[in-house]
Coordinates of C-alpha atoms in Angstrom, one line a residue:
Chain A
M66 CA 118.3 90.7 115.9
V67 CA 120.1 87.4 115.9
R68 CA 123.8 86.9 116.2
L69 CA 125.3 83.8 114.8
P70 CA 128.9 82.6 114.1
Y71 CA 129.9 83.2 110.5
L72 CA 130.9 79.5 110.1
T73 CA 127.4 78.5 111.1
A74 CA 125.8 80.8 108.5
L75 CA 128.0 79.2 105.8
T76 CA 127.4 75.6 106.9
T77 CA 123.6 76.2 107.2
L78 CA 123.4 77.6 103.7
F79 CA 125.5 74.8 102.4
S80 CA 123.4 72.2 104.2
Y81 CA 120.2 73.6 102.7
G82 CA 121.8 73.7 99.3
L83 CA 122.8 70.0 99.7
L84 CA 119.3 69.0 100.8
F85 CA 117.8 70.9 97.9
A86 CA 120.2 69.3 95.4
F87 CA 119.4 65.8 96.7
G88 CA 115.7 66.5 96.6
Q89 CA 115.9 67.7 93.0
L90 CA 118.0 64.6 92.1
R91 CA 115.4 62.2 93.7
D92 CA 112.6 64.1 91.9
F93 CA 114.5 63.7 88.6
F94 CA 114.9 59.9 89.1
R95 CA 111.3 59.6 90.3
K96 CA 110.1 61.3 87.0
I97 CA 112.2 58.9 84.9
I98 CA 111.0 55.9 86.8
D99 CA 107.4 57.0 86.7
W100 CA 107.5 57.8 82.9
S101 CA 106.7 54.2 82.1
K102 CA 103.9 54.0 84.7
S103 CA 102.2 57.3 84.0
T104 CA 101.1 56.4 80.5
S105 CA 98.7 53.8 81.8
K106 CA 96.9 56.1 84.3
G107 CA 93.2 56.9 83.6
L108 CA 93.2 60.5 84.7
K109 CA 93.7 62.1 81.3
G110 CA 92.5 65.7 80.9
Y111 CA 92.4 66.5 84.7
A112 CA 94.8 69.1 86.0
P113 CA 97.4 67.9 88.5
I114 CA 96.6 68.6 92.1
C115 CA 100.0 70.1 92.9
L116 CA 101.2 72.7 90.4
G117 CA 104.8 72.6 89.5
L118 CA 107.1 72.3 92.5
E119 CA 104.5 73.4 95.2
D120 CA 105.0 70.3 97.3
F121 CA 108.7 70.0 96.9
Y122 CA 109.5 71.3 100.5
T123 CA 106.9 68.9 102.0
R124 CA 108.0 65.9 100.1
R125 CA 111.7 66.2 100.2
L126 CA 112.5 68.1 103.4
Y127 CA 109.6 67.8 105.8
L128 CA 108.8 64.1 105.3
R129 CA 112.4 63.1 106.1
I130 CA 112.1 64.4 109.7
Q131 CA 108.4 63.9 110.0
D132 CA 108.7 62.0 113.3
C133 CA 109.8 65.2 115.1
F134 CA 106.5 66.8 114.4
S135 CA 102.8 66.0 115.2
R136 CA 103.7 63.6 118.0
P137 CA 100.5 62.2 119.4
I138 CA 100.0 62.5 123.2
A139 CA 98.1 60.3 125.5
S140 CA 97.4 62.4 128.6
A141 CA 96.6 65.9 129.6
P142 CA 99.4 68.4 128.7
D143 CA 100.6 69.0 132.3
A144 CA 104.2 69.4 133.4
W145 CA 104.7 65.7 132.6
I146 CA 103.1 64.3 129.5
D147 CA 102.7 60.8 127.9
V148 CA 104.0 60.7 124.3
V149 CA 102.9 57.9 122.1
E150 CA 105.8 56.0 120.5
R151 CA 105.8 55.7 116.7
Y152 CA 107.8 53.7 114.2
S153 CA 108.2 53.8 110.5
N154 CA 109.0 51.0 108.0
D155 CA 109.7 53.2 104.9
N156 CA 112.1 55.9 106.2
N157 CA 109.5 58.3 107.7
K158 CA 107.1 58.4 104.8
T159 CA 104.4 56.8 106.9
L160 CA 104.4 56.5 110.6
H161 CA 102.5 53.9 112.7
R162 CA 101.4 54.3 116.3
T163 CA 102.2 51.7 118.9
S164 CA 100.3 51.3 122.1
N165 CA 103.4 52.2 124.2
T166 CA 103.8 55.7 125.8
T167 CA 106.7 57.3 127.4
K168 CA 106.3 59.8 130.2
C169 CA 108.3 63.0 129.3
L170 CA 108.9 66.4 130.7
N171 CA 106.6 68.7 128.8
L172 CA 108.5 71.7 127.6
G173 CA 106.3 72.3 124.6
S174 CA 102.7 72.9 125.6
Y175 CA 101.3 76.4 126.0
N176 CA 100.3 75.7 129.6
Y177 CA 101.5 78.9 131.1
L178 CA 99.5 78.9 134.3
G179 CA 99.1 75.1 134.7
F180 CA 95.4 75.0 134.0
A181 CA 95.8 72.3 131.4
A182 CA 95.6 69.5 133.9
A183 CA 92.9 68.9 136.5
D184 CA 92.6 71.9 138.8
E185 CA 91.0 71.8 142.2
Y186 CA 88.8 74.8 141.6
C187 CA 88.1 74.6 137.9
T188 CA 87.5 70.9 137.2
P189 CA 84.5 70.3 139.6
R190 CA 82.8 73.3 138.2
V191 CA 83.5 72.3 134.6
I192 CA 82.1 68.8 135.3
E193 CA 79.0 70.4 136.8
S194 CA 78.5 72.6 133.8
L195 CA 78.9 69.6 131.5
K196 CA 76.1 67.8 133.3
K197 CA 73.9 70.9 133.3
Y198 CA 74.5 72.3 129.8
S199 CA 75.9 69.3 128.0
S200 CA 79.0 69.3 125.8
S201 CA 77.7 71.5 123.0
T202 CA 75.0 74.1 122.6
C203 CA 74.3 72.6 119.1
S204 CA 73.5 76.0 117.8
I205 CA 74.9 79.3 116.6
R206 CA 75.2 82.2 119.0
V207 CA 72.2 84.2 117.5
D208 CA 69.8 81.2 117.4
G209 CA 70.0 79.3 120.6
G210 CA 73.6 79.2 121.5
T211 CA 74.0 82.0 124.0
T212 CA 73.8 80.5 127.5
D213 CA 74.1 82.6 130.6
L214 CA 77.6 81.2 130.8
H215 CA 78.6 82.9 127.6
N216 CA 77.2 86.3 128.9
E217 CA 79.0 85.8 132.2
L218 CA 82.2 85.1 130.4
E219 CA 82.0 88.2 128.2
E220 CA 81.3 90.5 131.2
L221 CA 84.1 88.9 133.3
L222 CA 86.5 89.1 130.4
A223 CA 85.8 92.7 129.7
R224 CA 86.4 93.5 133.4
F225 CA 89.6 91.4 133.4
V226 CA 91.1 93.0 130.3
G227 CA 90.0 96.5 131.2
K228 CA 87.8 97.3 128.2
P229 CA 84.0 98.1 128.2
A230 CA 82.8 95.0 126.4
A231 CA 84.0 91.7 124.9
I232 CA 82.8 89.0 122.5
T233 CA 83.9 85.4 122.3
F234 CA 84.4 82.9 119.5
G235 CA 84.9 79.1 119.4
M236 CA 88.3 79.1 117.8
G237 CA 91.3 81.4 118.3
Y238 CA 92.6 81.3 114.7
V239 CA 89.1 82.1 113.4
T240 CA 88.9 85.1 115.7
N241 CA 91.6 86.8 113.7
S242 CA 90.8 85.6 110.3
A243 CA 87.1 86.4 110.5
I244 CA 87.2 89.7 112.4
I245 CA 89.8 91.5 110.4
P246 CA 87.8 91.4 107.1
I247 CA 84.8 92.9 109.1
L248 CA 86.8 95.7 110.5
I249 CA 88.4 96.9 107.3
G250 CA 87.7 96.4 103.6
K251 CA 88.8 97.7 100.2
G252 CA 90.2 101.2 100.4
G253 CA 91.7 100.6 103.8
L254 CA 95.2 99.9 104.8
I255 CA 96.6 97.3 107.2
I256 CA 100.1 97.7 108.5
S257 CA 101.2 94.5 110.2
D258 CA 104.4 93.5 111.9
S259 CA 106.6 91.4 109.6
L260 CA 106.5 88.4 112.0
N261 CA 102.8 88.3 112.7
H262 CA 101.0 85.0 113.0
N263 CA 99.5 83.2 110.0
S264 CA 95.9 83.9 111.3
I265 CA 96.5 87.7 111.0
V266 CA 98.1 87.3 107.6
N267 CA 95.1 85.3 106.4
G268 CA 92.6 87.7 107.8
A269 CA 94.5 90.6 106.2
R270 CA 94.6 88.9 102.8
G271 CA 90.9 88.0 103.1
S272 CA 89.8 91.6 103.9
G273 CA 90.7 93.1 100.5
A274 CA 92.5 96.0 102.1
A275 CA 96.0 97.0 101.1
V276 CA 98.5 95.2 103.3
R277 CA 102.0 96.6 104.1
V278 CA 104.6 95.3 106.5
F279 CA 107.0 97.0 108.9
Q280 CA 110.2 95.7 110.3
H281 CA 109.6 93.6 113.3
N282 CA 109.2 95.5 116.5
N283 CA 110.7 98.7 115.1
P284 CA 108.5 101.8 115.9
S285 CA 110.8 104.1 113.9
H286 CA 110.3 102.0 110.8
L287 CA 106.6 101.9 111.5
E288 CA 106.6 105.7 111.5
E289 CA 108.5 105.8 108.2
V290 CA 106.1 103.4 106.6
L291 CA 103.1 105.3 107.9
R292 CA 104.3 108.6 106.6
E293 CA 105.1 107.2 103.2
L294 CA 101.8 105.5 102.8
I295 CA 99.7 108.3 104.1
A296 CA 101.4 110.7 101.7
E297 CA 101.0 108.3 98.8
G298 CA 97.3 107.4 99.5
Q299 CA 95.5 104.5 97.8
P300 CA 97.4 102.6 95.1
R301 CA 96.2 104.0 91.8
T302 CA 93.8 106.8 92.7
H303 CA 96.0 108.4 95.4
R304 CA 92.9 109.2 97.4
P305 CA 93.3 109.2 101.1
W306 CA 92.9 105.8 102.9
K307 CA 89.5 105.1 104.3
K308 CA 91.0 103.5 107.5
I309 CA 94.4 102.5 108.7
I310 CA 94.8 99.6 111.2
V311 CA 98.2 98.7 112.7
I312 CA 98.3 95.0 113.9
V313 CA 100.9 93.9 116.4
E314 CA 101.2 91.0 118.8
G315 CA 101.8 91.1 122.6
I316 CA 104.4 88.3 122.7
Y317 CA 105.7 86.9 119.5
S318 CA 105.5 83.2 119.8
M319 CA 108.5 82.4 117.6
E320 CA 110.8 85.0 119.2
G321 CA 109.6 85.2 122.7
E322 CA 109.9 88.9 122.7
L323 CA 107.6 91.5 124.0
C324 CA 106.2 94.1 121.6
Q325 CA 107.4 97.7 122.1
L326 CA 103.9 98.7 122.8
P327 CA 104.2 102.3 124.3
E328 CA 106.2 103.5 121.4
I329 CA 104.0 101.9 118.8
I330 CA 100.9 103.3 120.4
S331 CA 102.3 106.8 120.5
V332 CA 103.3 106.6 116.8
C333 CA 99.8 105.4 115.9
K334 CA 98.1 108.1 117.9
K335 CA 100.3 110.7 116.1
Y336 CA 99.1 109.6 112.7
K337 CA 95.6 108.7 113.8
A338 CA 95.8 105.0 112.9
Y339 CA 93.8 102.3 114.8
T340 CA 95.7 99.7 116.8
Y341 CA 94.9 96.0 117.1
L342 CA 96.8 94.0 119.7
D343 CA 96.9 90.2 119.5
E344 CA 97.6 89.0 123.0
A345 CA 97.3 85.3 122.4
H346 CA 100.5 84.4 124.3
S347 CA 100.6 87.2 126.8
I348 CA 97.1 87.4 128.4
G349 CA 97.2 85.7 131.7
A350 CA 100.9 84.9 131.5
V351 CA 102.7 88.3 132.0
G352 CA 101.9 91.3 134.1
K353 CA 101.6 91.6 137.8
T354 CA 98.0 90.4 138.0
G355 CA 98.1 88.5 134.6
R356 CA 96.4 91.2 132.6
G357 CA 98.8 90.9 129.8
V358 CA 101.4 93.0 128.0
C359 CA 99.5 96.3 128.6
E360 CA 99.9 95.9 132.4
L361 CA 103.5 94.8 132.0
L362 CA 104.5 97.8 129.9
G363 CA 102.3 100.3 131.6
V364 CA 100.0 101.1 128.7
D365 CA 96.4 102.1 129.4
P366 CA 94.0 99.6 127.8
A367 CA 91.9 102.5 126.6
D368 CA 94.7 103.5 124.2
V369 CA 94.6 100.2 122.3
D370 CA 91.5 100.2 120.1
I371 CA 91.0 96.4 119.8
M372 CA 92.5 93.8 122.0
M373 CA 92.3 90.2 120.9
G374 CA 93.3 87.1 122.8
T375 CA 92.8 83.3 122.9
F376 CA 91.8 81.0 125.7
T377 CA 94.1 78.2 124.7
K378 CA 97.3 79.3 126.3
S379 CA 96.9 80.5 129.8
F380 CA 93.3 79.5 130.5
G381 CA 93.5 75.9 129.5
S382 CA 90.4 76.0 127.3
C383 CA 89.8 76.7 123.6
G384 CA 88.5 79.7 121.8
G385 CA 89.2 83.4 121.3
Y386 CA 87.9 86.8 122.2
I387 CA 87.9 90.4 121.1
A388 CA 87.6 93.2 123.7
A389 CA 86.9 96.8 122.5
S390 CA 84.4 99.6 123.1
K391 CA 80.7 98.8 123.4
E392 CA 79.9 100.2 119.9
I393 CA 82.5 98.0 118.2
I394 CA 81.4 94.9 120.0
R395 CA 77.7 95.6 119.1
Y396 CA 78.7 96.1 115.5
L397 CA 80.7 92.8 115.5
K398 CA 77.7 91.0 117.0
Y399 CA 75.5 91.7 114.1
S400 CA 78.1 91.5 111.3
C401 CA 80.8 89.0 112.1
P402 CA 80.3 85.6 110.4
A403 CA 82.1 83.8 113.2
H404 CA 79.3 85.0 115.5
L405 CA 76.4 84.7 113.1
Y406 CA 77.1 81.3 111.5
A407 CA 79.6 79.4 113.6
T408 CA 78.7 77.3 116.6
S409 CA 79.1 78.9 119.9
M410 CA 81.8 77.9 122.4
S411 CA 81.2 74.7 124.2
P412 CA 79.7 75.4 127.7
P413 CA 82.3 73.3 129.7
A414 CA 85.1 75.2 127.8
V415 CA 83.3 78.5 128.8
Q416 CA 83.1 77.4 132.4
Q417 CA 86.8 76.5 132.4
V418 CA 87.7 80.0 131.3
I419 CA 85.4 81.6 133.9
S420 CA 86.9 79.6 136.7
A421 CA 90.5 80.2 135.4
I422 CA 89.9 84.0 135.4
K423 CA 88.4 83.8 138.8
V424 CA 91.4 82.0 140.1
I425 CA 93.8 84.5 138.5
L426 CA 91.9 87.4 139.9
G427 CA 91.8 85.8 143.4
E428 CA 88.0 85.8 143.4
D429 CA 87.9 82.1 144.3
G430 CA 88.9 83.0 147.8
S431 CA 92.6 81.8 147.6
S432 CA 95.8 83.3 146.5
R433 CA 96.6 80.5 144.0
G434 CA 96.3 83.0 141.1
A435 CA 99.0 85.3 142.4
Q436 CA 101.2 82.3 143.3
K437 CA 100.9 80.9 139.8
L438 CA 101.8 84.2 138.3
A439 CA 104.8 84.6 140.5
H440 CA 105.8 81.0 139.9
I441 CA 105.8 81.4 136.1
R442 CA 107.8 84.6 136.3
E443 CA 110.4 83.0 138.5
N444 CA 110.5 79.8 136.4
S445 CA 111.0 81.7 133.1
N446 CA 113.7 84.0 134.4
F447 CA 115.5 81.1 136.1
F448 CA 115.4 78.9 133.0
R449 CA 116.4 81.6 130.6
S450 CA 119.4 82.8 132.7
E451 CA 120.6 79.2 133.2
L452 CA 120.4 78.5 129.5
Q453 CA 122.3 81.6 128.6
K454 CA 124.9 80.8 131.2
M455 CA 125.4 77.4 129.5
G456 CA 126.2 79.1 126.2
F457 CA 123.0 78.6 124.2
E458 CA 121.6 81.3 122.1
V459 CA 118.2 82.1 123.6
L460 CA 115.9 84.7 122.2
G461 CA 113.3 86.7 124.0
D462 CA 112.9 89.2 126.8
S463 CA 113.1 88.5 130.5
D464 CA 109.7 87.7 132.0
S465 CA 108.5 86.1 128.8
P466 CA 107.6 82.4 129.3
V467 CA 108.5 81.5 125.6
M468 CA 112.1 80.9 124.9
P469 CA 113.5 79.8 121.6
I470 CA 116.9 78.1 121.5
M471 CA 118.5 78.7 118.1
L472 CA 119.6 75.6 116.1
Y473 CA 120.2 77.1 112.6
N474 CA 121.4 74.0 110.9
P475 CA 118.7 71.8 109.3
A476 CA 120.3 68.6 110.5
K477 CA 120.3 69.7 114.1
I478 CA 116.6 70.0 114.2
P479 CA 115.9 66.2 114.1
A480 CA 119.1 65.5 116.1
F481 CA 118.0 67.8 119.0
S482 CA 114.4 66.6 118.9
R483 CA 115.2 62.9 118.9
E484 CA 117.9 63.0 121.4
C485 CA 115.8 64.9 123.9
L486 CA 112.9 62.4 123.4
K487 CA 115.3 59.5 124.1
Q488 CA 116.1 61.2 127.5
N489 CA 112.4 61.8 128.2
V490 CA 112.1 65.5 127.5
A491 CA 109.5 66.5 124.9
I492 CA 110.6 69.6 123.0
V493 CA 109.0 71.4 120.1
T494 CA 111.3 72.3 117.2
V495 CA 110.3 74.8 114.6
A496 CA 111.6 75.1 111.1
F497 CA 110.7 76.6 107.8
P498 CA 108.1 77.9 106.9
A499 CA 107.0 79.0 110.4
T500 CA 110.4 80.7 110.8
P501 CA 112.8 82.2 108.2
L502 CA 114.8 79.5 106.3
L503 CA 118.1 79.8 108.2
L504 CA 116.7 80.5 111.7
A505 CA 115.4 77.1 112.8
R506 CA 114.9 76.9 116.5
A507 CA 113.7 74.7 119.4
R508 CA 111.0 76.5 121.3
I509 CA 110.5 76.0 125.1
C510 CA 107.3 77.1 126.9
I511 CA 107.6 77.3 130.6
S512 CA 104.6 76.6 132.8
A513 CA 103.6 77.5 136.4
A514 CA 103.2 73.7 136.9
H515 CA 106.9 73.0 136.4
S516 CA 108.6 72.6 139.8
R517 CA 112.2 73.6 140.3
E518 CA 113.4 69.9 140.1
D519 CA 111.6 69.5 136.7
L520 CA 113.4 72.6 135.4
I521 CA 116.8 71.4 136.7
K522 CA 116.3 68.0 135.1
G523 CA 115.2 69.7 131.8
L524 CA 118.4 71.9 132.0
E525 CA 120.6 68.9 132.5
V526 CA 119.2 67.0 129.5
I527 CA 119.2 70.1 127.3
S528 CA 122.8 70.8 128.2
K529 CA 123.9 67.2 127.5
V530 CA 122.0 67.1 124.2
G531 CA 123.3 70.6 123.3
D532 CA 126.9 69.4 123.7
L533 CA 126.2 66.4 121.6
V534 CA 124.5 68.3 118.8
G535 CA 126.8 71.3 119.0
I536 CA 124.5 74.3 119.5
K537 CA 126.3 76.1 122.3
Y538 CA 127.3 79.0 120.0
F539 CA 128.3 81.4 122.8
P540 CA 131.1 80.7 125.3
A541 CA 129.6 79.3 128.5
E542 CA 130.2 81.1 131.8
P543 CA 132.6 79.2 134.0
P544 CA 130.8 77.7 137.0
Q545 CA 133.5 78.7 139.5
H546 CA 132.0 82.1 140.0
Q547 CA 128.7 80.6 140.9
E548 CA 130.3 78.3 143.5
Q549 CA 132.1 81.2 145.0
G550 CA 128.9 83.2 145.2
H551 CA 127.2 80.3 147.0
K552 CA 130.0 80.0 149.4
K553 CA 129.9 83.6 150.2
L554 CA 126.1 83.4 151.0
E555 CA 126.6 80.5 153.3
Chain B
M208 CA 140.7 81.0 116.8
A209 CA 138.3 83.7 117.9
K210 CA 134.8 83.1 116.8
L211 CA 133.6 85.7 114.2
Y212 CA 130.1 86.6 114.8
V213 CA 127.8 88.3 112.4
Q214 CA 124.7 90.2 113.3
T215 CA 121.6 90.4 111.3
V216 CA 118.1 91.8 111.5
P217 CA 115.7 89.6 109.6
P218 CA 114.6 91.6 106.6
P219 CA 110.9 92.2 106.0
D220 CA 110.8 90.2 102.8
L221 CA 107.6 88.3 102.8
N222 CA 108.6 85.9 100.0
K223 CA 110.1 83.0 101.8
N224 CA 111.5 81.7 98.6
T225 CA 114.0 84.6 98.2
E226 CA 114.4 86.0 101.7
W227 CA 117.2 83.5 102.5
F228 CA 119.4 85.3 100.1
M229 CA 119.5 88.4 102.2
Y230 CA 121.4 86.8 105.1
P231 CA 125.1 87.3 105.7
G232 CA 127.3 84.5 104.4
V233 CA 125.4 83.8 101.2
W234 CA 127.9 85.4 98.9
S235 CA 130.8 83.6 100.5
T236 CA 129.0 80.3 100.5
Y237 CA 128.3 80.7 96.7
I238 CA 131.9 81.5 96.0
L239 CA 133.2 78.6 98.2
I240 CA 130.9 76.1 96.5
L241 CA 132.2 77.1 93.1
F242 CA 135.8 76.8 94.2
F243 CA 135.3 73.4 95.8
S244 CA 133.4 72.1 92.8
W245 CA 136.4 73.1 90.7
L246 CA 138.7 71.2 93.0
L247 CA 136.3 68.2 92.8
V248 CA 136.2 68.2 89.0
L249 CA 140.0 68.5 89.0
S250 CA 140.5 65.6 91.3
V251 CA 137.8 63.3 89.8
F252 CA 138.6 63.7 86.1
G253 CA 142.3 64.6 86.4
S254 CA 141.9 67.2 83.6
T255 CA 143.9 70.4 83.1
P256 CA 142.8 73.3 85.3
G257 CA 141.4 75.2 82.3
M258 CA 139.2 72.2 81.3
A259 CA 138.0 72.0 84.9
W260 CA 137.1 75.7 84.9
T261 CA 135.2 75.3 81.6
V262 CA 133.3 72.3 83.1
V263 CA 132.5 74.3 86.2
N264 CA 131.4 77.3 84.1
L265 CA 129.1 75.2 81.9
C266 CA 127.6 73.3 84.8
H267 CA 127.1 76.6 86.7
F268 CA 125.3 77.9 83.6
A269 CA 123.0 74.9 83.3
I270 CA 122.1 74.8 87.0
T271 CA 121.7 78.6 87.5
Y272 CA 119.8 79.0 84.3
Y273 CA 117.4 76.2 85.2
F274 CA 116.8 77.3 88.8
F275 CA 117.0 81.1 88.5
H276 CA 115.4 81.7 85.1
W277 CA 113.3 78.7 84.1
K278 CA 111.6 77.3 87.2
K279 CA 108.7 79.4 88.2
G280 CA 106.8 79.7 91.5
T281 CA 107.9 78.5 95.0
P282 CA 108.6 75.1 96.4
F283 CA 105.9 75.3 99.0
A284 CA 102.2 76.0 99.0
E285 CA 101.8 78.5 101.9
D286 CA 101.8 81.6 99.7
Q287 CA 98.8 80.3 97.7
G288 CA 100.5 80.7 94.4
I289 CA 101.0 84.4 94.1
Y290 CA 104.4 83.9 92.6
N291 CA 103.4 81.2 90.2
N292 CA 104.3 83.2 87.1
L293 CA 107.6 84.6 88.3
T294 CA 110.9 82.9 88.1
W295 CA 113.3 83.1 91.1
W296 CA 115.2 85.9 89.5
E297 CA 112.1 88.0 89.1
Q298 CA 111.0 87.3 92.6
M299 CA 114.3 88.4 94.1
D300 CA 114.2 91.6 96.2
N301 CA 110.5 91.9 95.5
G302 CA 111.1 92.7 91.8
K303 CA 113.4 95.7 92.5
Q304 CA 116.1 95.9 89.9
L305 CA 119.8 96.6 90.3
T306 CA 120.1 95.8 94.0
R307 CA 123.4 94.6 95.5
N308 CA 122.4 91.0 95.4
R309 CA 121.4 91.2 91.7
K310 CA 124.6 93.0 90.8
F311 CA 126.6 90.3 92.6
L312 CA 124.8 87.5 90.8
T313 CA 125.4 89.2 87.5
V314 CA 129.1 89.6 88.1
V315 CA 129.8 86.0 89.2
P316 CA 129.2 84.4 85.7
V317 CA 131.4 87.1 84.1
V318 CA 134.3 86.5 86.5
L319 CA 133.9 82.7 86.0
Y320 CA 134.1 83.3 82.2
L321 CA 137.2 85.3 82.5
I322 CA 138.9 82.7 84.7
A323 CA 137.9 79.9 82.3
L324 CA 139.2 81.8 79.3
H325 CA 142.4 82.7 80.9
T326 CA 143.2 79.2 82.1
T327 CA 142.3 77.6 78.7
D328 CA 144.6 80.1 76.8
Y329 CA 141.7 81.4 74.7
Q330 CA 141.4 78.2 72.6
H331 CA 138.5 78.5 70.1
S332 CA 136.3 75.6 71.1
M333 CA 136.3 76.5 74.8
L334 CA 135.9 80.1 73.9
F335 CA 132.8 79.5 72.0
L336 CA 131.1 77.4 74.6
N337 CA 132.0 79.7 77.5
T338 CA 130.9 82.8 75.6
L339 CA 127.6 81.3 74.8
A340 CA 127.0 80.3 78.4
V341 CA 127.9 83.7 79.8
A342 CA 126.0 85.7 77.1
I343 CA 122.7 83.8 77.9
L344 CA 123.1 84.3 81.6
V345 CA 124.0 88.0 81.5
V346 CA 121.2 88.8 79.0
A347 CA 118.7 86.9 81.2
K348 CA 119.7 89.1 84.1
F349 CA 119.2 92.5 82.4
P350 CA 116.5 94.8 84.1
N351 CA 114.8 95.1 80.7
M352 CA 114.2 91.3 80.6
H353 CA 112.0 91.5 83.7
K354 CA 109.0 89.3 83.0
V355 CA 109.9 89.1 79.3
R356 CA 109.1 85.7 77.7
I357 CA 110.8 85.4 74.3
F358 CA 108.4 83.8 71.8
G359 CA 106.2 82.9 74.8
I360 CA 108.5 80.1 75.9
N361 CA 108.0 79.3 79.6
G362 CA 105.1 81.7 79.7

């Protein structure tokens, strides 16, 4: 549910119309100019690589602001990060790297618990495992790629998440897109949230099952859709569905909102559908002991059939996992192509996850895990409330470390991004097609490694740039009340 | 002036080529663009209002026919070409006919036609051109013309 001023909706549509018209005009002139050149090309009879207008968006809209995306970095993605400077000689069509870097405040990396930089417990153990096991197992899991580290990780992970067993893969995206086709096939039904991640969409398309979508985070619409589809049955034969899986995410990375898990689980139990929870952004970042959205919302992990997550966000590593009952994991181990044919996780990456989980659970003998979790919760709530007081439109629930600031207008995307970079704050802006066309946003990811001073500096810069760019859509709260409040406390 | 806010729930339309049409403010933007282009034509060419409306009507016909009923597919590659045989009009609202958006888009050329005729005092030359334009547009938007390709053109 987004609220935007009416004038903004009109101007955003008009801007996109203008950009589209200019793009078409340039394409038209390009076709005329290339008419003379094309007759001398030697590729007669071959089909063109891009059919019709497929690449129109990339060529005419994305390339104009290309310097706001894919910025190369030159250091670990800690609270402060070195961003490589780039320049372009032909209006952003090609970008060249220089050897200069600028140190910027990092508000874009998924570094929720601060494990991305060197950590006093994790890094020595990772270096030891690198020396002992080397950087790659050079084998698939079933051949010679399962070290005792992998087994230890799977047991530890199952204990951490609260399920009987777990299985890990080398890549988070692949975990979704390779597992979903194994769990369900033709004759089955997948009902997924309308704003699910691309990996889930790809996995669902690749499975061959029928895919339907329900309105984002709306358990009553899910119930409506389930009732209609169960009554109708399979598309032409109207036979009952072989299996129904409902796929939701814990925290939606573009909205920052938490899933309404208890209601969705009760709807699924009523209609006997399986549930698949993708906790990529919530595992390790929310919940009192970091166990994810189930702990935060008070849902028993045994009620969710399959829990999936990644190690890239809170654990500072790479890879993904699935946690489910022992039978499902055993079935996945002998049928999933990502387990049978893909190289196993790199051993230092496995050790990083093991050490990170031990720190979170407090099993390393210190209370750093609990401190980190409290820190990220305080930081997120502080940052979000300050931004809302300044008048920005910030999405997301409280306690969620992901906060998108709405920009809407396509011209404000590069303006915001470049102005923030000039003032040494690195921000990630997201536009179409990751978000709906009109709802472009800048997404901020708070980390436990950010100190209060870092956040205050970030807030100052964002406030100044917000005034310059004009994205304070809501009236700001006057600061006098805050001063009175402070005076009263003193 | 008090800021008018609109609320919207993003609709579950998976086709990113058409889902932008379901947001509030689209209809007003469309009408405002037509009105401002009429003012532009009037000021640049210095013609009579009726001539300007005819020009707007014909340009509107050319542009909307090309983009709504001729161009097929989507301007990005993420959907892997599942809409490559459908024009924008056929992709709208997931192929459902007679929705509010479709009715609005059918009414706009007719209203433009009436305004153009009225302001040119029904002169024969303008009448002919305007009638041709609106006839083609309205016929193209009939529900029976869904996925119909006459003589295989644009198939």
